[in-house]
Amino acid sequence: MSSGYYAGDRHGQLEPRGEPTALAQGSSNGGCLAVCAGDGPEEERPRTGAVDPVIRQGDPCDKVQRDPGCPPFPDPGLGPCQALRAFSCSVPLPPAAGEVMVGPGSARGPRLLALLPPLVALAQAGVAGAAGSVRLAGGLTLGGLFPVHARGAGGRACGPLKKEQGVHRLEAMLYALDRVNADPELLPGVRLGARLLDTCSRDTYALEQALSFVQALIRGRGDGDEAAVRCPGGVPPLRAAPPERVVAVVGASASSVSIMVANVLRLFAIPQISYASTAPELSDSTRYDYFSRVVPPDSYQAQAMVDIVRALGWNYVSTLASEGNYGESGVEAFVQISREAGGVCIAQSIKIPREPKPGEFDKVIRRLMETPSARGIIIFANEDDIRRVLEAARQANLTGHFLWVGSDSWGAKTSPVLSLEDVAVGAITILPKRASIYGFDQYFTTRSLENNRRNIWFAEFWEENFNCKLTSSGTLSEDSTRKCTGEERIGRDSTYEQEGKVQFVIDAVYAIAHALHSMHQALCPGHTGLCPAMEPTDGRMLLQYIRAVRFNGSAGTPVMFNENGDAPGRYDIFQYQATNGSAASGGYHAVGQWAETLQLDVEILQWVGDPHEVPLSQCSLPCGPGERKKMVKGVPCCWHCEACDGYSFQVDEVTCEACPGDMRPTRNHTGCRPTPVVRLSWSSPWAAPPLLLAVLGILATTTVVATFVRHNDTPIVRASGRELSYVLLTGTFLIYAVTFLLVAEPGVAVCAARRLFLGLGTSLSYSALLTKTNRIYRIFERGKRSVTPPPFISPTSQLVITFSLTCVQVVGVMAWLGARPPHSVIDYEEQRTVDPEQARGVLKCDMSDLSLIGCLGYSLLLMVTCTVYAIKARGVPETFNEAKPIGFTMYTTCIIWLAFVPIFFGTAQSAEKIYIQTTTLTVSLSLSASVSLGMLYVPKTYIILFHPEQNMQKRKRSLKATSMVAAPPKGEDTEAPK
């Protein structure tokens, strides 16, 4: 059997091989399993203590699947749980070097079982076996409880590996044991062993694991039924190694775990020293008389936190606690001390459930924001809850709002703030006074897969730390980025920083070692090694020696205990600060200390916003600029700050008033300022399309006019009606030109020109078209009844009619100019948006939307009338090709203006009204002019310029043909040559 690590279950179900001095505790399920060897090839036969793959930790004994090759239990009348014994069956094979031994279950102990029914119930439930443990052989065995894994989710007991809190601390105990065993002056001739278990950060699971510490005390010698057990072939079973007697326990980490374990250990008089549990409840010596700790209780740090809050000038804070003894006791101590000291009020006390539901932390943040002025948050929570609270604060976009004051569970750890540094900036945390142990750094950074096989979780740590994968088959897993080479080194190929409780783990081990040493000197004077007086070790006596120890710990500070087993309170105070303005590159900086009195250097504190100004967390926060006080009924010392919103500004502390119509409030609503004035400028993107269309239209109109003037006597020009054509082209030019007036800066002259020319160009164009259409219609209507031409069809008559129709528009505009002289105005209501910062006054002419439509109304009437005549004249002979183009022109123009009306009036409430309406109007005017130009004159211009042969006088028609079509007077409105 080869030595090395198996890559398997993350929580220790598959054990490592190859460490001579280490025994890895496998799954025994409460002593309900007999493991037998088969008769097959040697490589298929399990050696003594191999882990049976069918067993799963936590299964009830009555559901355990036993190896079919194993014999039945000795007494059919006793179930496997009731038997409380374990056997290991195998063909006698010499154990491989460093073979891992799997710990046994529990044997019967009638007297203790009768005295401890709750313990028996747990043992019968199959929970006494450890899912995995590190075992070191020794004359005296110390237990160890460490959160190697986080709490599992989805029904699993254990979750992901905790590198610092778990592995660092566990290795610290192994390091301390190595030093103690190597010290000839401390416990000479006595080697300390260990059995180290994983609590998976869960109190109930830790209790199951800790029951293995008391197996030796409740294990009986058996009743001889073992002799009846035979493995296949008649080979007698091999007894599993008896459980070692644990004389003291180091741990646990979480207070809830320590409380759960302490309730069991005290029944067996096993002293316990915690390196991290700080709940004040554990100071009760009547309930936890065998519990001690090398860290001060939370009652001390609660006093320190109250002193910090008062030193910062805060009098209104909220508390946040993880459900359990640590969090609830810490907050209770803080509330009690703050009440006794006075001057600090508690806004809210919120408890985080032990098993938080999805969205629970978002709910916590919402509750904290119910009292937004209580920015100071006193947090007694575990590492996972702290991280989730910070995540929820970021998701709520409240980065920088809360002012965290964290207990020692936060301390100076990087894991709670990893990737959440911006939310943690400014957080003040406290940590029992500690120092980095250089010797441990040297020890841990030299650990490798080869020299640290005693730690069964080290392979998992290796994978996690170096982001690689170890596989038993040598093949790379699909989800692995790379395979571990084994040549990686901690601190060289990965980041390393000593975990904060390492010092206390070492001190706890040394406290037990010094107590055992004093006990050994008293009971075994001059004796090397253990004497009968210490076999077994009396737990009550050992407790007395523990409470009496006093020595300088690993950091050089005194280690001692008071009558309650508490260490003296000495704390370092830290603040998480950004570095060079970057939160991601920030870190914890020492800002003070507490040892019965507070020493806080306020000047080196840094905060979000003004780095050197302490933020406020007060019941009656001073209202900011632009806010008025709204007094809370029945609470005269507290008020809510209500912002002067909208267009109001702060007159005094309790009053807000609206700014005048031509003004808007300042940004902080402490006064009013003039509202900026805007207009449609030449450089505006809204002006570009209309101006482009206008320029192109003017160029096209100019080209047509120049062509017609140059070829004034040609048949096409004469046939199109030269006089009316020039009038119509003039109107088209004015329509294009009015775009420039609408974009120009409003003034008296510009506003007057807008009134005059806005409707003049359209009325001139549509008057000419109406006159031309009416003339064609009358000619052919009269031609149906007689050959006598209708009156008023001469060019002069047509011009008189056209100018008469146009004069109506001119007279109306002149009357308007006389009655109400034009001027520019600034409209502050048009762009009075909800946000005052976006409010603008609009400089425009004194033309309302209705007056604008009225100005164009007459032109629209002419357009509709012209359209009616175009429809009536649609049946004229094709030889008169003016009628149908005019008809198409009017149909298209009507469509354009029908689209204009809803766009123009539909944007009346828009903040961009001035831009949209002006653009819509100018584009509609240009399009209507372009339709007239394109339908009536572009084809003629094209023939004149590019097909001059079609612009030649043809032979005169016969009299008969002329009579049939009732030809107009010679030279006017005759058919254009084809």
Short mmCIF file of N, CA and C in Angstrom, two decimals, residues 77-212:
data_model
loop_
_atom_site.label_atom_id
_atom_site.label_comp_id
_atom_site.label_asym_id
_atom_site.label_seq_id
_atom_site.Cartn_x
_atom_site.Cartn_y
_atom_site.Cartn_z
N GLY A 77 -30.05 -9.84 20.07
CA GLY A 77 -31.04 -9.04 20.78
C GLY A 77 -30.67 -7.59 20.91
N LEU A 78 -29.44 -7.26 20.63
CA LEU A 78 -28.99 -5.87 20.74
C LEU A 78 -28.74 -5.32 19.34
N GLY A 79 -29.31 -4.17 19.08
CA GLY A 79 -29.03 -3.53 17.80
C GLY A 79 -27.62 -2.98 17.80
N PRO A 80 -27.13 -2.60 16.64
CA PRO A 80 -25.77 -2.08 16.55
C PRO A 80 -25.57 -0.83 17.38
N CYS A 81 -26.60 0.00 17.50
CA CYS A 81 -26.44 1.20 18.32
C CYS A 81 -26.38 0.86 19.79
N GLN A 82 -27.18 -0.13 20.21
CA GLN A 82 -27.19 -0.48 21.62
C GLN A 82 -25.92 -1.19 22.03
N ALA A 83 -25.31 -1.89 21.09
CA ALA A 83 -24.11 -2.63 21.45
C ALA A 83 -22.98 -1.71 21.83
N LEU A 84 -22.85 -0.54 21.10
CA LEU A 84 -21.80 0.43 21.40
C LEU A 84 -20.42 -0.21 21.43
N ARG A 85 -20.15 -1.04 20.45
CA ARG A 85 -18.82 -1.63 20.34
C ARG A 85 -18.44 -1.66 18.87
N ALA A 86 -17.19 -1.79 18.58
CA ALA A 86 -16.74 -1.86 17.20
C ALA A 86 -15.68 -2.92 17.08
N PHE A 87 -15.66 -3.58 15.94
CA PHE A 87 -14.65 -4.58 15.66
C PHE A 87 -14.03 -4.26 14.31
N SER A 88 -12.84 -4.73 14.12
CA SER A 88 -12.19 -4.62 12.83
C SER A 88 -11.70 -6.01 12.47
N CYS A 89 -12.19 -6.51 11.34
CA CYS A 89 -11.85 -7.86 10.90
C CYS A 89 -10.94 -7.77 9.70
N SER A 90 -9.87 -8.54 9.68
CA SER A 90 -9.03 -8.57 8.50
C SER A 90 -8.13 -9.78 8.57
N VAL A 91 -7.71 -10.24 7.41
CA VAL A 91 -6.66 -11.23 7.36
C VAL A 91 -5.40 -10.58 7.90
N PRO A 92 -4.69 -11.27 8.78
CA PRO A 92 -3.53 -10.61 9.41
C PRO A 92 -2.48 -10.23 8.38
N LEU A 93 -2.46 -8.98 8.05
CA LEU A 93 -1.45 -8.43 7.14
C LEU A 93 -0.58 -7.48 7.92
N PRO A 94 0.69 -7.50 7.68
CA PRO A 94 1.54 -6.54 8.39
C PRO A 94 1.18 -5.13 7.97
N PRO A 95 0.93 -4.24 8.89
CA PRO A 95 0.55 -2.87 8.51
C PRO A 95 1.66 -2.18 7.76
N ALA A 96 1.24 -1.43 6.75
CA ALA A 96 2.22 -0.65 6.00
C ALA A 96 2.79 0.45 6.88
N ALA A 97 3.97 0.88 6.47
CA ALA A 97 4.62 1.95 7.25
C ALA A 97 3.74 3.16 7.30
N GLY A 98 3.48 3.65 8.49
CA GLY A 98 2.65 4.85 8.63
C GLY A 98 1.19 4.58 8.38
N GLU A 99 0.73 3.31 8.56
CA GLU A 99 -0.66 3.00 8.28
C GLU A 99 -1.57 3.86 9.17
N VAL A 100 -2.66 4.34 8.59
CA VAL A 100 -3.60 5.18 9.32
C VAL A 100 -4.55 4.31 10.11
N MET A 101 -4.72 4.61 11.36
CA MET A 101 -5.63 3.87 12.21
C MET A 101 -6.96 4.62 12.26
N VAL A 102 -8.04 3.89 12.14
CA VAL A 102 -9.37 4.48 12.24
C VAL A 102 -9.87 4.27 13.65
N GLY A 103 -10.30 5.33 14.27
CA GLY A 103 -10.69 5.24 15.66
C GLY A 103 -11.91 4.39 15.86
N PRO A 104 -12.06 3.81 16.97
CA PRO A 104 -13.18 2.94 17.26
C PRO A 104 -14.40 3.72 17.65
N GLY A 105 -15.48 2.99 17.86
CA GLY A 105 -16.70 3.59 18.39
C GLY A 105 -16.65 3.53 19.88
N SER A 106 -17.77 3.49 20.51
CA SER A 106 -17.85 3.52 21.96
C SER A 106 -18.30 2.17 22.49
N ALA A 107 -17.67 1.74 23.56
CA ALA A 107 -18.13 0.53 24.25
C ALA A 107 -19.07 0.91 25.35
N ARG A 108 -19.70 -0.10 25.88
CA ARG A 108 -20.68 0.21 26.93
C ARG A 108 -20.01 0.65 28.20
N GLY A 109 -20.59 1.56 28.84
CA GLY A 109 -20.17 1.99 30.17
C GLY A 109 -21.40 2.14 31.01
N PRO A 110 -21.93 1.06 31.62
CA PRO A 110 -23.26 1.08 32.23
C PRO A 110 -23.42 2.19 33.25
N ARG A 111 -22.41 2.38 34.06
CA ARG A 111 -22.58 3.37 35.13
C ARG A 111 -22.71 4.78 34.55
N LEU A 112 -21.79 5.14 33.60
CA LEU A 112 -21.86 6.49 33.02
C LEU A 112 -23.07 6.66 32.13
N LEU A 113 -23.41 5.57 31.42
CA LEU A 113 -24.58 5.68 30.55
C LEU A 113 -25.84 5.90 31.35
N ALA A 114 -25.89 5.29 32.50
CA ALA A 114 -27.07 5.49 33.33
C ALA A 114 -27.13 6.91 33.86
N LEU A 115 -25.93 7.49 34.12
CA LEU A 115 -25.89 8.84 34.66
C LEU A 115 -26.10 9.89 33.59
N LEU A 116 -25.80 9.52 32.34
CA LEU A 116 -25.81 10.54 31.27
C LEU A 116 -26.72 10.11 30.13
N PRO A 117 -28.02 10.05 30.35
CA PRO A 117 -28.92 9.62 29.27
C PRO A 117 -28.84 10.49 28.02
N PRO A 118 -28.68 11.83 28.13
CA PRO A 118 -28.58 12.60 26.87
C PRO A 118 -27.38 12.19 26.04
N LEU A 119 -26.27 11.90 26.71
CA LEU A 119 -25.07 11.49 25.97
C LEU A 119 -25.29 10.17 25.29
N VAL A 120 -25.93 9.24 26.01
CA VAL A 120 -26.20 7.92 25.40
C VAL A 120 -27.10 8.09 24.19
N ALA A 121 -28.08 8.99 24.30
CA ALA A 121 -28.98 9.19 23.17
C ALA A 121 -28.22 9.67 21.95
N LEU A 122 -27.25 10.57 22.16
CA LEU A 122 -26.45 11.03 21.03
C LEU A 122 -25.59 9.91 20.48
N ALA A 123 -25.00 9.14 21.38
CA ALA A 123 -24.17 8.03 20.92
C ALA A 123 -24.99 7.03 20.15
N GLN A 124 -26.22 6.75 20.63
CA GLN A 124 -27.07 5.80 19.94
C GLN A 124 -27.53 6.34 18.60
N ALA A 125 -27.52 7.63 18.42
CA ALA A 125 -27.89 8.20 17.12
C ALA A 125 -26.75 8.10 16.12
N GLY A 126 -25.64 7.57 16.55
CA GLY A 126 -24.53 7.37 15.63
C GLY A 126 -23.73 8.59 15.37
N VAL A 127 -23.56 9.44 16.36
CA VAL A 127 -22.86 10.69 16.13
C VAL A 127 -21.54 10.77 16.87
N ALA A 128 -21.18 9.71 17.54
CA ALA A 128 -19.97 9.82 18.35
C ALA A 128 -18.70 9.73 17.54
N GLY A 129 -18.75 9.16 16.37
CA GLY A 129 -17.55 9.05 15.57
C GLY A 129 -17.23 10.31 14.88
N ALA A 130 -15.98 10.61 14.69
CA ALA A 130 -15.55 11.81 14.00
C ALA A 130 -15.47 11.55 12.52
N ALA A 131 -15.85 12.56 11.72
CA ALA A 131 -15.77 12.42 10.27
C ALA A 131 -14.33 12.48 9.80
N GLY A 132 -13.43 12.95 10.63
CA GLY A 132 -12.03 13.01 10.28
C GLY A 132 -11.29 13.73 11.38
N SER A 133 -10.14 13.26 11.74
CA SER A 133 -9.41 13.92 12.82
C SER A 133 -7.92 13.70 12.62
N VAL A 134 -7.16 14.60 13.20
CA VAL A 134 -5.70 14.47 13.23
C VAL A 134 -5.33 13.91 14.60
N ARG A 135 -4.57 12.85 14.61
CA ARG A 135 -4.19 12.22 15.88
C ARG A 135 -2.67 12.16 15.99
N LEU A 136 -2.19 12.60 17.13
CA LEU A 136 -0.78 12.49 17.45
C LEU A 136 -0.66 11.62 18.69
N ALA A 137 0.21 10.65 18.63
CA ALA A 137 0.40 9.76 19.75
C ALA A 137 1.14 10.49 20.87
N GLY A 138 0.79 10.17 22.13
CA GLY A 138 1.46 10.78 23.27
C GLY A 138 0.98 10.18 24.56
N GLY A 139 1.72 10.42 25.63
CA GLY A 139 1.33 9.92 26.94
C GLY A 139 0.10 10.61 27.46
N LEU A 140 -0.04 11.89 27.19
CA LEU A 140 -1.22 12.67 27.55
C LEU A 140 -1.78 13.28 26.25
N THR A 141 -3.07 13.15 26.07
CA THR A 141 -3.68 13.59 24.81
C THR A 141 -4.53 14.84 25.05
N LEU A 142 -4.31 15.84 24.22
CA LEU A 142 -5.12 17.06 24.23
C LEU A 142 -6.09 17.01 23.06
N GLY A 143 -7.31 17.41 23.32
CA GLY A 143 -8.28 17.54 22.24
C GLY A 143 -8.19 18.91 21.61
N GLY A 144 -8.60 19.00 20.38
CA GLY A 144 -8.60 20.28 19.69
C GLY A 144 -9.82 20.42 18.80
N LEU A 145 -10.48 21.55 18.84
CA LEU A 145 -11.66 21.83 18.02
C LEU A 145 -11.39 23.07 17.18
N PHE A 146 -11.46 22.88 15.85
CA PHE A 146 -11.13 23.98 14.94
C PHE A 146 -12.15 24.02 13.80
N PRO A 147 -12.54 25.23 13.36
CA PRO A 147 -13.47 25.35 12.22
C PRO A 147 -12.72 25.18 10.90
N VAL A 148 -12.28 23.96 10.62
CA VAL A 148 -11.52 23.72 9.39
C VAL A 148 -12.38 24.01 8.17
N HIS A 149 -13.67 23.73 8.26
CA HIS A 149 -14.59 24.00 7.16
C HIS A 149 -15.70 24.94 7.62
N ALA A 150 -16.25 25.65 6.69
CA ALA A 150 -17.40 26.52 6.97
C ALA A 150 -18.65 25.67 7.11
N ARG A 151 -19.68 26.30 7.57
CA ARG A 151 -20.96 25.61 7.70
C ARG A 151 -21.47 25.20 6.33
N GLY A 152 -21.95 23.97 6.23
CA GLY A 152 -22.42 23.47 4.95
C GLY A 152 -23.81 23.97 4.62
N ALA A 153 -24.15 23.90 3.36
CA ALA A 153 -25.47 24.31 2.88
C ALA A 153 -26.14 23.12 2.21
N GLY A 154 -27.44 23.22 2.05
CA GLY A 154 -28.17 22.17 1.35
C GLY A 154 -28.16 20.84 2.08
N GLY A 155 -28.18 20.88 3.42
CA GLY A 155 -28.22 19.64 4.17
C GLY A 155 -26.86 19.05 4.48
N ARG A 156 -25.81 19.60 3.94
CA ARG A 156 -24.46 19.11 4.23
C ARG A 156 -23.96 19.73 5.52
N ALA A 157 -23.24 18.90 6.29
CA ALA A 157 -22.74 19.40 7.56
C ALA A 157 -21.64 20.43 7.36
N CYS A 158 -20.79 20.19 6.38
CA CYS A 158 -19.62 21.05 6.20
C CYS A 158 -19.63 21.69 4.82
N GLY A 159 -19.04 22.86 4.77
CA GLY A 159 -18.96 23.61 3.52
C GLY A 159 -17.52 23.73 3.06
N PRO A 160 -17.18 24.84 2.45
CA PRO A 160 -15.82 25.02 1.93
C PRO A 160 -14.78 25.17 3.02
N LEU A 161 -13.55 24.94 2.64
CA LEU A 161 -12.43 25.02 3.58
C LEU A 161 -12.21 26.47 4.03
N LYS A 162 -11.85 26.62 5.31
CA LYS A 162 -11.50 27.93 5.86
C LYS A 162 -9.99 27.92 6.09
N LYS A 163 -9.27 28.52 5.19
CA LYS A 163 -7.81 28.42 5.21
C LYS A 163 -7.21 29.04 6.47
N GLU A 164 -7.64 30.27 6.79
CA GLU A 164 -7.01 30.95 7.91
C GLU A 164 -7.59 30.48 9.24
N GLN A 165 -8.90 30.66 9.41
CA GLN A 165 -9.52 30.31 10.68
C GLN A 165 -9.39 28.83 11.01
N GLY A 166 -9.38 28.01 9.99
CA GLY A 166 -9.31 26.59 10.23
C GLY A 166 -7.90 26.03 10.23
N VAL A 167 -7.26 26.06 9.06
CA VAL A 167 -5.98 25.40 8.90
C VAL A 167 -4.88 26.12 9.68
N HIS A 168 -4.85 27.43 9.63
CA HIS A 168 -3.81 28.17 10.37
C HIS A 168 -3.87 27.83 11.86
N ARG A 169 -5.07 27.85 12.41
CA ARG A 169 -5.20 27.61 13.84
C ARG A 169 -4.86 26.16 14.20
N LEU A 170 -5.31 25.24 13.36
CA LEU A 170 -4.98 23.84 13.63
C LEU A 170 -3.47 23.62 13.58
N GLU A 171 -2.83 24.20 12.58
CA GLU A 171 -1.38 24.06 12.48
C GLU A 171 -0.68 24.76 13.64
N ALA A 172 -1.31 25.82 14.18
CA ALA A 172 -0.72 26.49 15.33
C ALA A 172 -0.68 25.56 16.53
N MET A 173 -1.71 24.73 16.69
CA MET A 173 -1.69 23.78 17.81
C MET A 173 -0.63 22.71 17.58
N LEU A 174 -0.52 22.22 16.34
CA LEU A 174 0.52 21.24 16.05
C LEU A 174 1.90 21.84 16.29
N TYR A 175 2.06 23.09 15.90
CA TYR A 175 3.34 23.78 16.11
C TYR A 175 3.64 23.91 17.60
N ALA A 176 2.62 24.30 18.38
CA ALA A 176 2.83 24.45 19.82
C ALA A 176 3.16 23.11 20.46
N LEU A 177 2.48 22.04 20.04
CA LEU A 177 2.78 20.72 20.59
C LEU A 177 4.21 20.30 20.26
N ASP A 178 4.64 20.60 19.05
CA ASP A 178 6.02 20.27 18.68
C ASP A 178 7.01 20.99 19.60
N ARG A 179 6.74 22.24 19.88
CA ARG A 179 7.65 23.02 20.73
C ARG A 179 7.63 22.52 22.17
N VAL A 180 6.43 22.21 22.65
CA VAL A 180 6.33 21.70 24.02
C VAL A 180 7.08 20.38 24.15
N ASN A 181 6.84 19.49 23.17
CA ASN A 181 7.48 18.17 23.24
C ASN A 181 8.99 18.26 23.06
N ALA A 182 9.45 19.33 22.41
CA ALA A 182 10.88 19.48 22.20
C ALA A 182 11.56 20.24 23.34
N ASP A 183 10.77 20.73 24.28
CA ASP A 183 11.33 21.52 25.38
C ASP A 183 11.68 20.58 26.54
N PRO A 184 12.94 20.41 26.84
CA PRO A 184 13.31 19.47 27.91
C PRO A 184 12.94 19.98 29.30
N GLU A 185 12.66 21.27 29.42
CA GLU A 185 12.34 21.83 30.73
C GLU A 185 10.85 21.75 31.04
N LEU A 186 10.06 21.50 30.02
CA LEU A 186 8.61 21.49 30.19
C LEU A 186 8.10 20.07 30.02
N LEU A 187 7.50 19.52 31.06
CA LEU A 187 7.00 18.14 31.07
C LEU A 187 8.10 17.17 30.63
N PRO A 188 9.19 17.09 31.36
CA PRO A 188 10.26 16.16 30.95
C PRO A 188 9.78 14.72 30.99
N GLY A 189 10.06 14.02 29.91
CA GLY A 189 9.69 12.62 29.83
C GLY A 189 8.24 12.38 29.50
N VAL A 190 7.47 13.41 29.31
CA VAL A 190 6.05 13.27 28.98
C VAL A 190 5.82 13.88 27.60
N ARG A 191 5.25 13.07 26.73
CA ARG A 191 4.95 13.55 25.37
C ARG A 191 3.46 13.85 25.27
N LEU A 192 3.15 15.04 24.80
CA LEU A 192 1.75 15.42 24.61
C LEU A 192 1.28 14.96 23.23
N GLY A 193 0.20 14.23 23.21
CA GLY A 193 -0.44 13.85 21.96
C GLY A 193 -1.65 14.73 21.71
N ALA A 194 -2.35 14.45 20.66
CA ALA A 194 -3.49 15.30 20.31
C ALA A 194 -4.49 14.54 19.46
N ARG A 195 -5.70 14.98 19.58
CA ARG A 195 -6.76 14.54 18.67
C ARG A 195 -7.52 15.80 18.26
N LEU A 196 -7.35 16.19 17.01
CA LEU A 196 -7.87 17.47 16.52
C LEU A 196 -9.04 17.20 15.59
N LEU A 197 -10.17 17.87 15.85
CA LEU A 197 -11.41 17.63 15.12
C LEU A 197 -11.87 18.90 14.41
N ASP A 198 -12.68 18.68 13.40
CA ASP A 198 -13.27 19.78 12.61
C ASP A 198 -14.68 20.02 13.10
N THR A 199 -14.99 21.26 13.50
CA THR A 199 -16.34 21.59 13.97
C THR A 199 -17.26 22.01 12.84
N CYS A 200 -16.71 22.27 11.65
CA CYS A 200 -17.49 22.73 10.50
C CYS A 200 -18.34 23.96 10.84
N SER A 201 -17.86 24.75 11.80
CA SER A 201 -18.49 26.03 12.16
C SER A 201 -19.95 25.86 12.56
N ARG A 202 -20.31 24.72 13.10
CA ARG A 202 -21.69 24.44 13.49
C ARG A 202 -21.69 23.80 14.88
N ASP A 203 -22.47 24.34 15.80
CA ASP A 203 -22.42 23.86 17.17
C ASP A 203 -22.91 22.43 17.32
N THR A 204 -24.00 22.07 16.65
CA THR A 204 -24.53 20.71 16.80
C THR A 204 -23.56 19.69 16.22
N TYR A 205 -22.95 20.02 15.11
CA TYR A 205 -22.00 19.11 14.51
C TYR A 205 -20.75 18.99 15.38
N ALA A 206 -20.33 20.12 15.97
CA ALA A 206 -19.17 20.09 16.84
C ALA A 206 -19.42 19.21 18.06
N LEU A 207 -20.66 19.24 18.57
CA LEU A 207 -20.98 18.39 19.72
C LEU A 207 -20.83 16.92 19.35
N GLU A 208 -21.30 16.56 18.16
CA GLU A 208 -21.15 15.18 17.71
C GLU A 208 -19.67 14.78 17.66
N GLN A 209 -18.87 15.67 17.15
CA GLN A 209 -17.45 15.37 17.06
C GLN A 209 -16.80 15.29 18.44
N ALA A 210 -17.18 16.20 19.34
CA ALA A 210 -16.54 16.28 20.64
C ALA A 210 -16.88 15.08 21.52
N LEU A 211 -17.94 14.35 21.20
CA LEU A 211 -18.27 13.17 22.01
C LEU A 211 -17.16 12.13 21.95
N SER A 212 -16.34 12.18 20.90
CA SER A 212 -15.23 11.23 20.83
C SER A 212 -14.20 11.49 21.92
#
